[in-house]
PDB file of C-alpha atoms in Angstrom:
ATOM      1  CA  MET Z  14      14.557  39.768  65.577  1.00  0.00           C
ATOM      2  CA  SER Z  15      14.545  42.830  67.780  1.00  0.00           C
ATOM      3  CA  GLU Z  16      12.774  41.655  70.957  1.00  0.00           C
ATOM      4  CA  GLU Z  17      11.387  38.621  72.719  1.00  0.00           C
ATOM      5  CA  PRO Z  18       9.074  36.343  70.694  1.00  0.00           C
ATOM      6  CA  MET Z  19       5.502  37.577  70.662  1.00  0.00           C
ATOM      7  CA  LYS Z  20       2.648  35.735  72.304  1.00  0.00           C
ATOM      8  CA  CYS Z  21      -0.543  35.328  70.297  1.00  0.00           C
ATOM      9  CA  ASN Z  22      -3.264  37.597  71.641  1.00  0.00           C
ATOM     10  CA  LYS Z  23      -5.893  34.991  70.718  1.00  0.00           C
ATOM     11  CA  CYS Z  24      -4.472  31.729  72.070  1.00  0.00           C
ATOM     12  CA  GLY Z  25      -1.277  32.648  73.901  1.00  0.00           C
ATOM     13  CA  ALA Z  26       1.072  30.521  71.803  1.00  0.00           C
ATOM     14  CA  THR Z  27       4.554  31.743  70.947  1.00  0.00           C
ATOM     15  CA  MET Z  28       4.542  33.307  67.516  1.00  0.00           C
ATOM     16  CA  ASN Z  29       7.076  33.143  64.718  1.00  0.00           C
ATOM     17  CA  GLN Z  30       8.387  36.294  63.093  1.00  0.00           C
ATOM     18  CA  HIS Z  31       8.522  35.626  59.364  1.00  0.00           C
ATOM     19  CA  ALA Z  32       8.757  39.084  57.817  1.00  0.00           C
ATOM     20  CA  VAL Z  33       9.480  42.758  58.191  1.00  0.00           C
ATOM     21  CA  LYS Z  34       7.308  45.070  56.106  1.00  0.00           C
ATOM     22  CA  VAL Z  35       7.433  48.807  55.588  1.00  0.00           C
ATOM     23  CA  ASP Z  36       4.126  50.299  56.644  1.00  0.00           C
ATOM     24  CA  TYR Z  37       3.493  53.674  55.056  1.00  0.00           C
ATOM     25  CA  GLY Z  38       0.165  54.155  56.760  1.00  0.00           C
ATOM     26  CA  VAL Z  39       1.354  54.605  60.352  1.00  0.00           C
ATOM     27  CA  GLU Z  40       2.363  57.853  61.962  1.00  0.00           C
ATOM     28  CA  ASP Z  41       5.019  56.964  64.460  1.00  0.00           C
ATOM     29  CA  SER Z  42       8.038  58.541  66.057  1.00  0.00           C
ATOM     30  CA  VAL Z  43      10.120  55.553  65.011  1.00  0.00           C
ATOM     31  CA  GLN Z  44       9.492  56.079  61.326  1.00  0.00           C
ATOM     32  CA  ASP Z  45      12.648  54.911  59.630  1.00  0.00           C
ATOM     33  CA  ALA Z  46      14.247  57.628  57.525  1.00  0.00           C
ATOM     34  CA  ALA Z  47      15.888  55.076  55.247  1.00  0.00           C
ATOM     35  CA  PHE Z  48      12.536  53.598  54.279  1.00  0.00           C
ATOM     36  CA  ASP Z  49      10.187  56.588  54.714  1.00  0.00           C
ATOM     37  CA  GLY Z  50       7.871  54.424  56.775  1.00  0.00           C
ATOM     38  CA  VAL Z  51       7.545  52.314  59.864  1.00  0.00           C
ATOM     39  CA  LEU Z  52       9.219  48.918  59.899  1.00  0.00           C
ATOM     40  CA  GLN Z  53       6.699  46.381  61.129  1.00  0.00           C
ATOM     41  CA  GLU Z  54       7.628  42.893  62.260  1.00  0.00           C
ATOM     42  CA  VAL Z  55       5.075  40.333  61.049  1.00  0.00           C
ATOM     43  CA  HIS Z  56       4.377  37.446  63.435  1.00  0.00           C
ATOM     44  CA  GLN Z  57       2.363  34.278  62.765  1.00  0.00           C
ATOM     45  CA  CYS Z  58       0.804  32.030  65.375  1.00  0.00           C
ATOM     46  CA  PRO Z  59       1.514  28.358  64.557  1.00  0.00           C
ATOM     47  CA  LYS Z  60      -1.397  27.237  66.700  1.00  0.00           C
ATOM     48  CA  CYS Z  61      -4.391  29.308  65.589  1.00  0.00           C
ATOM     49  CA  GLY Z  62      -3.050  31.102  62.521  1.00  0.00           C
ATOM     50  CA  GLY Z  63      -3.340  34.573  64.002  1.00  0.00           C
ATOM     51  CA  THR Z  64      -1.213  37.412  62.682  1.00  0.00           C
ATOM     52  CA  GLN Z  65       0.212  40.303  64.646  1.00  0.00           C
ATOM     53  CA  LEU Z  66       2.450  43.248  63.908  1.00  0.00           C
ATOM     54  CA  ARG Z  67       5.043  44.860  66.138  1.00  0.00           C
ATOM     55  CA  ILE Z  68       7.054  47.932  65.333  1.00  0.00           C
ATOM     56  CA  GLU Z  69      10.651  46.922  64.881  1.00  0.00           C
ATOM     57  CA  ARG Z  70      12.971  48.433  67.455  1.00  0.00           C
ATOM     58  CA  LEU Z  71      16.425  47.917  66.086  1.00  0.00           C
ATOM     59  CA  MET Z  72      18.904  46.797  68.731  1.00  0.00           C
ATOM     60  CA  ASN Z  73      21.730  48.909  67.359  1.00  0.00           C
ATOM     61  CA  SER Z  74      19.838  52.118  66.668  1.00  0.00           C
TER      62      SER Z  74
ATOM     63  CA  MET G  30       3.057  22.425  60.651  1.00  0.00           C
ATOM     64  CA  SER G  31      -0.386  23.001  62.148  1.00  0.00           C
ATOM     65  CA  ASN G  32      -3.146  20.722  60.875  1.00  0.00           C
ATOM     66  CA  ARG G  33      -5.860  23.317  60.349  1.00  0.00           C
ATOM     67  CA  PRO G  34      -7.529  22.871  56.937  1.00  0.00           C
ATOM     68  CA  PHE G  35      -6.115  25.112  54.263  1.00  0.00           C
ATOM     69  CA  TYR G  36      -8.382  28.044  53.578  1.00  0.00           C
ATOM     70  CA  ILE G  37      -8.397  29.645  50.145  1.00  0.00           C
ATOM     71  CA  PRO G  38     -11.241  32.106  49.534  1.00  0.00           C
ATOM     72  CA  VAL G  39     -12.271  33.179  46.040  1.00  0.00           C
ATOM     73  CA  ILE G  40     -12.706  36.919  45.581  1.00  0.00           C
ATOM     74  CA  LEU G  41     -14.977  38.209  42.836  1.00  0.00           C
ATOM     75  CA  GLY G  42     -13.329  41.527  42.062  1.00  0.00           C
ATOM     76  CA  THR G  43     -15.991  43.633  40.373  1.00  0.00           C
ATOM     77  CA  VAL G  44     -19.286  45.221  41.354  1.00  0.00           C
ATOM     78  CA  ARG G  45     -20.433  45.949  37.786  1.00  0.00           C
ATOM     79  CA  GLN G  46     -24.029  45.012  36.905  1.00  0.00           C
ATOM     80  CA  GLY G  47     -24.165  42.184  34.364  1.00  0.00           C
ATOM     81  CA  ARG G  48     -20.602  41.170  35.148  1.00  0.00           C
ATOM     82  CA  ALA G  49     -19.415  38.149  33.198  1.00  0.00           C
ATOM     83  CA  SER G  50     -16.830  37.514  35.881  1.00  0.00           C
ATOM     84  CA  GLU G  51     -19.503  36.202  38.232  1.00  0.00           C
ATOM     85  CA  ASN G  52     -19.913  33.005  36.208  1.00  0.00           C
ATOM     86  CA  VAL G  53     -16.148  32.588  36.111  1.00  0.00           C
ATOM     87  CA  ALA G  54     -15.838  33.114  39.848  1.00  0.00           C
ATOM     88  CA  LYS G  55     -18.563  30.544  40.527  1.00  0.00           C
ATOM     89  CA  PHE G  56     -16.848  28.052  38.236  1.00  0.00           C
ATOM     90  CA  VAL G  57     -13.493  28.617  39.949  1.00  0.00           C
ATOM     91  CA  PHE G  58     -15.126  28.405  43.379  1.00  0.00           C
ATOM     92  CA  ALA G  59     -16.627  25.015  42.445  1.00  0.00           C
ATOM     93  CA  GLN G  60     -13.191  23.771  41.414  1.00  0.00           C
ATOM     94  CA  VAL G  61     -11.626  24.882  44.704  1.00  0.00           C
ATOM     95  CA  LYS G  62     -14.413  23.181  46.665  1.00  0.00           C
ATOM     96  CA  LYS G  63     -13.515  19.860  45.039  1.00  0.00           C
ATOM     97  CA  ARG G  64     -10.039  19.903  46.569  1.00  0.00           C
ATOM     98  CA  ASN G  65      -9.510  17.697  49.596  1.00  0.00           C
ATOM     99  CA  GLY G  66      -8.167  19.453  52.664  1.00  0.00           C
ATOM    100  CA  VAL G  67      -9.092  22.896  51.371  1.00  0.00           C
ATOM    101  CA  GLU G  68     -11.878  25.090  52.677  1.00  0.00           C
ATOM    102  CA  THR G  69     -13.046  28.050  50.686  1.00  0.00           C
ATOM    103  CA  GLU G  70     -15.553  30.880  50.650  1.00  0.00           C
ATOM    104  CA  PHE G  71     -17.045  33.041  47.924  1.00  0.00           C
ATOM    105  CA  ILE G  72     -16.318  36.720  48.515  1.00  0.00           C
ATOM    106  CA  ASP G  73     -18.328  39.141  46.394  1.00  0.00           C
ATOM    107  CA  ILE G  74     -17.000  42.658  46.808  1.00  0.00           C
ATOM    108  CA  ARG G  75     -20.434  44.017  45.908  1.00  0.00           C
ATOM    109  CA  GLU G  76     -21.754  42.549  49.158  1.00  0.00           C
ATOM    110  CA  LEU G  77     -19.076  44.189  51.285  1.00  0.00           C
ATOM    111  CA  HIS G  78     -20.517  47.666  50.656  1.00  0.00           C
ATOM    112  CA  LEU G  79     -17.215  49.463  50.988  1.00  0.00           C
ATOM    113  CA  PRO G  80     -17.393  53.134  51.918  1.00  0.00           C
ATOM    114  CA  ASN G  81     -16.183  55.546  49.254  1.00  0.00           C
ATOM    115  CA  ASP G  82     -15.331  58.533  51.419  1.00  0.00           C
ATOM    116  CA  ASP G  83     -12.070  57.087  52.744  1.00  0.00           C
ATOM    117  CA  ALA G  84      -9.517  54.458  51.787  1.00  0.00           C
ATOM    118  CA  GLY G  85      -6.786  52.148  53.022  1.00  0.00           C
ATOM    119  CA  GLU G  86      -6.836  50.489  56.427  1.00  0.00           C
ATOM    120  CA  GLN G  87      -9.196  53.216  57.661  1.00  0.00           C
ATOM    121  CA  ILE G  88     -12.026  51.340  55.921  1.00  0.00           C
ATOM    122  CA  LYS G  89     -10.959  47.894  57.132  1.00  0.00           C
ATOM    123  CA  GLN G  90     -14.006  45.685  57.685  1.00  0.00           C
ATOM    124  CA  SER G  91     -13.763  43.076  60.419  1.00  0.00           C
ATOM    125  CA  ARG G  92     -15.388  40.316  58.383  1.00  0.00           C
ATOM    126  CA  PHE G  93     -13.089  40.680  55.397  1.00  0.00           C
ATOM    127  CA  SER G  94     -10.100  41.162  57.679  1.00  0.00           C
ATOM    128  CA  GLU G  95     -10.899  37.897  59.501  1.00  0.00           C
ATOM    129  CA  ILE G  96     -11.225  36.095  56.187  1.00  0.00           C
ATOM    130  CA  CYS G  97      -7.840  37.395  55.079  1.00  0.00           C
ATOM    131  CA  GLU G  98      -6.162  36.563  58.387  1.00  0.00           C
ATOM    132  CA  ARG G  99      -7.486  32.999  58.269  1.00  0.00           C
ATOM    133  CA  ALA G 100      -6.570  32.548  54.613  1.00  0.00           C
ATOM    134  CA  ASP G 101      -3.523  30.601  53.472  1.00  0.00           C
ATOM    135  CA  GLY G 102      -4.018  31.697  49.900  1.00  0.00           C
ATOM    136  CA  PHE G 103      -6.368  33.644  47.664  1.00  0.00           C
ATOM    137  CA  VAL G 104      -7.930  33.336  44.259  1.00  0.00           C
ATOM    138  CA  ILE G 105      -8.757  36.703  42.762  1.00  0.00           C
ATOM    139  CA  VAL G 106     -11.124  36.754  39.801  1.00  0.00           C
ATOM    140  CA  VAL G 107     -10.543  40.024  38.016  1.00  0.00           C
ATOM    141  CA  PRO G 108     -12.069  41.390  34.823  1.00  0.00           C
ATOM    142  CA  GLU G 109     -10.002  43.451  32.433  1.00  0.00           C
ATOM    143  CA  TYR G 110     -11.497  46.933  32.166  1.00  0.00           C
ATOM    144  CA  ASN G 111      -9.567  49.153  29.745  1.00  0.00           C
ATOM    145  CA  HIS G 112      -6.528  46.935  30.293  1.00  0.00           C
ATOM    146  CA  GLY G 113      -6.693  47.565  34.074  1.00  0.00           C
ATOM    147  CA  TYR G 114      -8.362  46.193  37.180  1.00  0.00           C
ATOM    148  CA  PRO G 115     -11.561  47.557  38.725  1.00  0.00           C
ATOM    149  CA  GLY G 116     -11.022  50.383  41.169  1.00  0.00           C
ATOM    150  CA  MET G 117     -13.265  48.723  43.722  1.00  0.00           C
ATOM    151  CA  LEU G 118     -10.991  45.686  43.817  1.00  0.00           C
ATOM    152  CA  LYS G 119      -7.972  47.862  44.568  1.00  0.00           C
ATOM    153  CA  HIS G 120     -10.060  49.752  47.133  1.00  0.00           C
ATOM    154  CA  LEU G 121     -10.812  46.448  48.881  1.00  0.00           C
ATOM    155  CA  LEU G 122      -7.289  45.056  48.718  1.00  0.00           C
ATOM    156  CA  ASP G 123      -5.835  48.259  50.152  1.00  0.00           C
ATOM    157  CA  SER G 124      -7.965  47.902  53.271  1.00  0.00           C
ATOM    158  CA  ASN G 125      -5.675  45.232  54.760  1.00  0.00           C
ATOM    159  CA  LEU G 126      -1.934  44.641  55.029  1.00  0.00           C
ATOM    160  CA  LYS G 127      -0.628  42.293  57.714  1.00  0.00           C
ATOM    161  CA  GLU G 128      -3.312  39.775  56.790  1.00  0.00           C
ATOM    162  CA  TYR G 129      -1.723  39.162  53.372  1.00  0.00           C
ATOM    163  CA  ILE G 130       1.959  38.840  54.125  1.00  0.00           C
ATOM    164  CA  HIS G 131       3.640  35.674  52.865  1.00  0.00           C
ATOM    165  CA  LYS G 132       0.394  34.195  51.584  1.00  0.00           C
ATOM    166  CA  ALA G 133      -0.179  32.778  48.124  1.00  0.00           C
ATOM    167  CA  VAL G 134      -2.344  34.335  45.445  1.00  0.00           C
ATOM    168  CA  GLY G 135      -3.495  33.134  42.060  1.00  0.00           C
ATOM    169  CA  ILE G 136      -5.214  35.414  39.574  1.00  0.00           C
ATOM    170  CA  CYS G 137      -7.990  34.469  37.188  1.00  0.00           C
ATOM    171  CA  GLY G 138      -8.421  37.100  34.499  1.00  0.00           C
ATOM    172  CA  VAL G 139     -11.652  37.603  32.596  1.00  0.00           C
ATOM    173  CA  SER G 140     -11.854  39.429  29.274  1.00  0.00           C
ATOM    174  CA  ALA G 141     -14.379  40.032  26.532  1.00  0.00           C
ATOM    175  CA  GLY G 142     -11.639  39.726  23.939  1.00  0.00           C
ATOM    176  CA  GLY G 143      -9.326  36.912  23.062  1.00  0.00           C
ATOM    177  CA  PHE G 144      -6.251  37.477  25.157  1.00  0.00           C
ATOM    178  CA  GLY G 145      -7.436  35.888  28.394  1.00  0.00           C
ATOM    179  CA  ALA G 146      -7.090  39.105  30.401  1.00  0.00           C
ATOM    180  CA  THR G 147      -3.331  38.765  30.344  1.00  0.00           C
ATOM    181  CA  ARG G 148      -2.898  42.533  30.498  1.00  0.00           C
ATOM    182  CA  VAL G 149      -4.832  42.972  33.719  1.00  0.00           C
ATOM    183  CA  ILE G 150      -3.106  39.970  35.257  1.00  0.00           C
ATOM    184  CA  GLU G 151       0.283  41.527  34.534  1.00  0.00           C
ATOM    185  CA  ASN G 152      -0.965  44.825  35.956  1.00  0.00           C
ATOM    186  CA  MET G 153      -2.001  43.088  39.156  1.00  0.00           C
ATOM    187  CA  LEU G 154       1.420  41.618  39.871  1.00  0.00           C
ATOM    188  CA  PRO G 155       3.172  44.702  41.291  1.00  0.00           C
ATOM    189  CA  VAL G 156       0.174  45.352  43.547  1.00  0.00           C
ATOM    190  CA  MET G 157       0.244  41.787  44.835  1.00  0.00           C
ATOM    191  CA  ARG G 158       3.958  42.092  45.518  1.00  0.00           C
ATOM    192  CA  GLU G 159       3.638  45.283  47.542  1.00  0.00           C
ATOM    193  CA  LEU G 160       0.802  43.790  49.596  1.00  0.00           C
ATOM    194  CA  GLY G 161       3.161  40.987  50.607  1.00  0.00           C
ATOM    195  CA  LEU G 162       1.338  38.310  48.626  1.00  0.00           C
ATOM    196  CA  VAL G 163       3.264  35.660  46.711  1.00  0.00           C
ATOM    197  CA  THR G 164       2.106  35.068  43.159  1.00  0.00           C
ATOM    198  CA  ILE G 165       2.135  31.741  41.353  1.00  0.00           C
ATOM    199  CA  PHE G 166       3.177  31.131  37.755  1.00  0.00           C
ATOM    200  CA  TRP G 167      -0.135  29.663  36.619  1.00  0.00           C
ATOM    201  CA  ASP G 168      -3.013  32.004  35.804  1.00  0.00           C
ATOM    202  CA  GLY G 169      -6.651  31.473  34.977  1.00  0.00           C
ATOM    203  CA  ASN G 170      -7.332  32.928  31.526  1.00  0.00           C
ATOM    204  CA  PHE G 171     -10.965  33.317  30.536  1.00  0.00           C
ATOM    205  CA  SER G 172     -11.376  34.867  27.092  1.00  0.00           C
ATOM    206  CA  GLY G 173     -14.643  35.753  25.372  1.00  0.00           C
ATOM    207  CA  ALA G 174     -16.370  35.851  28.710  1.00  0.00           C
ATOM    208  CA  GLN G 175     -19.817  36.785  27.414  1.00  0.00           C
ATOM    209  CA  LYS G 176     -19.966  33.624  25.304  1.00  0.00           C
ATOM    210  CA  LEU G 177     -18.085  31.329  27.653  1.00  0.00           C
ATOM    211  CA  PHE G 178     -21.171  30.294  29.632  1.00  0.00           C
ATOM    212  CA  ASP G 179     -24.622  29.127  28.594  1.00  0.00           C
ATOM    213  CA  ASP G 180     -27.859  30.673  29.845  1.00  0.00           C
ATOM    214  CA  ASN G 181     -27.716  28.516  32.965  1.00  0.00           C
ATOM    215  CA  GLY G 182     -24.248  29.706  33.890  1.00  0.00           C
ATOM    216  CA  ASN G 183     -22.521  26.496  32.829  1.00  0.00           C
ATOM    217  CA  ILE G 184     -19.130  26.818  31.188  1.00  0.00           C
ATOM    218  CA  THR G 185     -19.263  25.721  27.552  1.00  0.00           C
ATOM    219  CA  ASP G 186     -15.811  24.199  27.226  1.00  0.00           C
ATOM    220  CA  GLU G 187     -15.652  22.522  30.595  1.00  0.00           C
ATOM    221  CA  PRO G 188     -12.913  19.915  29.964  1.00  0.00           C
ATOM    222  CA  THR G 189     -10.419  22.534  28.849  1.00  0.00           C
ATOM    223  CA  HIS G 190     -11.051  24.858  31.763  1.00  0.00           C
ATOM    224  CA  VAL G 191     -11.187  22.096  34.357  1.00  0.00           C
ATOM    225  CA  LYS G 192      -7.816  20.887  33.127  1.00  0.00           C
ATOM    226  CA  ARG G 193      -6.369  24.401  33.292  1.00  0.00           C
ATOM    227  CA  MET G 194      -7.779  25.011  36.760  1.00  0.00           C
ATOM    228  CA  ASP G 195      -6.328  21.742  37.957  1.00  0.00           C
ATOM    229  CA  LYS G 196      -2.820  23.008  37.168  1.00  0.00           C
ATOM    230  CA  PHE G 197      -3.589  26.441  38.601  1.00  0.00           C
ATOM    231  CA  LEU G 198      -4.958  25.088  41.881  1.00  0.00           C
ATOM    232  CA  GLY G 199      -2.249  22.472  42.227  1.00  0.00           C
ATOM    233  CA  GLU G 200       0.369  25.191  42.204  1.00  0.00           C
ATOM    234  CA  LEU G 201      -1.645  27.539  44.420  1.00  0.00           C
ATOM    235  CA  ILE G 202      -2.232  24.886  47.085  1.00  0.00           C
ATOM    236  CA  TRP G 203       1.412  23.838  47.007  1.00  0.00           C
ATOM    237  CA  MET G 204       2.489  27.448  47.477  1.00  0.00           C
ATOM    238  CA  SER G 205      -0.056  27.907  50.261  1.00  0.00           C
ATOM    239  CA  LYS G 206       1.346  24.893  52.102  1.00  0.00           C
ATOM    240  CA  VAL G 207       4.944  26.012  51.720  1.00  0.00           C
ATOM    241  CA  LEU G 208       4.169  29.527  52.863  1.00  0.00           C
ATOM    242  CA  ARG G 209       2.167  28.374  55.887  1.00  0.00           C
ATOM    243  CA  TYR G 210       5.103  26.229  56.906  1.00  0.00           C
ATOM    244  CA  GLY G 211       7.376  29.226  56.435  1.00  0.00           C
ATOM    245  CA  ARG G 212       5.164  31.618  58.360  1.00  0.00           C
ATOM    246  CA  GLU G 213       4.939  29.213  61.253  1.00  0.00           C
ATOM    247  CA  ASN G 214       8.451  27.804  61.362  1.00  0.00           C
ATOM    248  CA  VAL G 215      11.006  29.832  59.447  1.00  0.00           C
ATOM    249  CA  SER G 216      12.165  32.972  61.213  1.00  0.00           C
ATOM    250  CA  ILE G 217      13.589  35.988  59.495  1.00  0.00           C
TER     251      ILE G 217
END
């Protein structure tokens, strides 16, 4: 996990990051050359079921 | 794990006039509705009126996106057209991404011939995988679709198909439960 846990933008609960997915549809300066896309963290809200993405910012990069 | 009811919509994946898949989708939808603790919804891609001058998340529709975000699993009813899936179904599926990740999907194939749409089901698997969906090992196989239902839309060999759907939905609901627990509690 690259940053602090996300808060759900619908209910405010702390979300759980359960995946990282390459997103080929986003133009971004942090596009990862190894994957030819943007690495998106996938977060799930355990309270309301909401889903949010956050661009992964690798700690060591 | 949160105690929200499990939500597993049924997607009818063709817009073709006279589609035999509609009867199948209604039959499958009725079977899902019988399951305790599961809420469902019938999604007809014809009624979504997708634009055809763009594609991908640029055509994301809020209603379908909300359905996908709420969903714990999906049933996709897909006819086999020339061994492949309808373009409109792919067009719809491509309009979302984060809403699918680590959610279960079961595929019900519909064919005019006798092979239970196994070819289109196999063709769907790599697409499901890239969308982040998790496939189950049971399928719905509906052969001879034009003769499978009577004039009132009732399936002619109900005991066989109810028994098959029972196995299919048992696995799909189990996978939906496991994946919800994982999404909510297991960190990567």
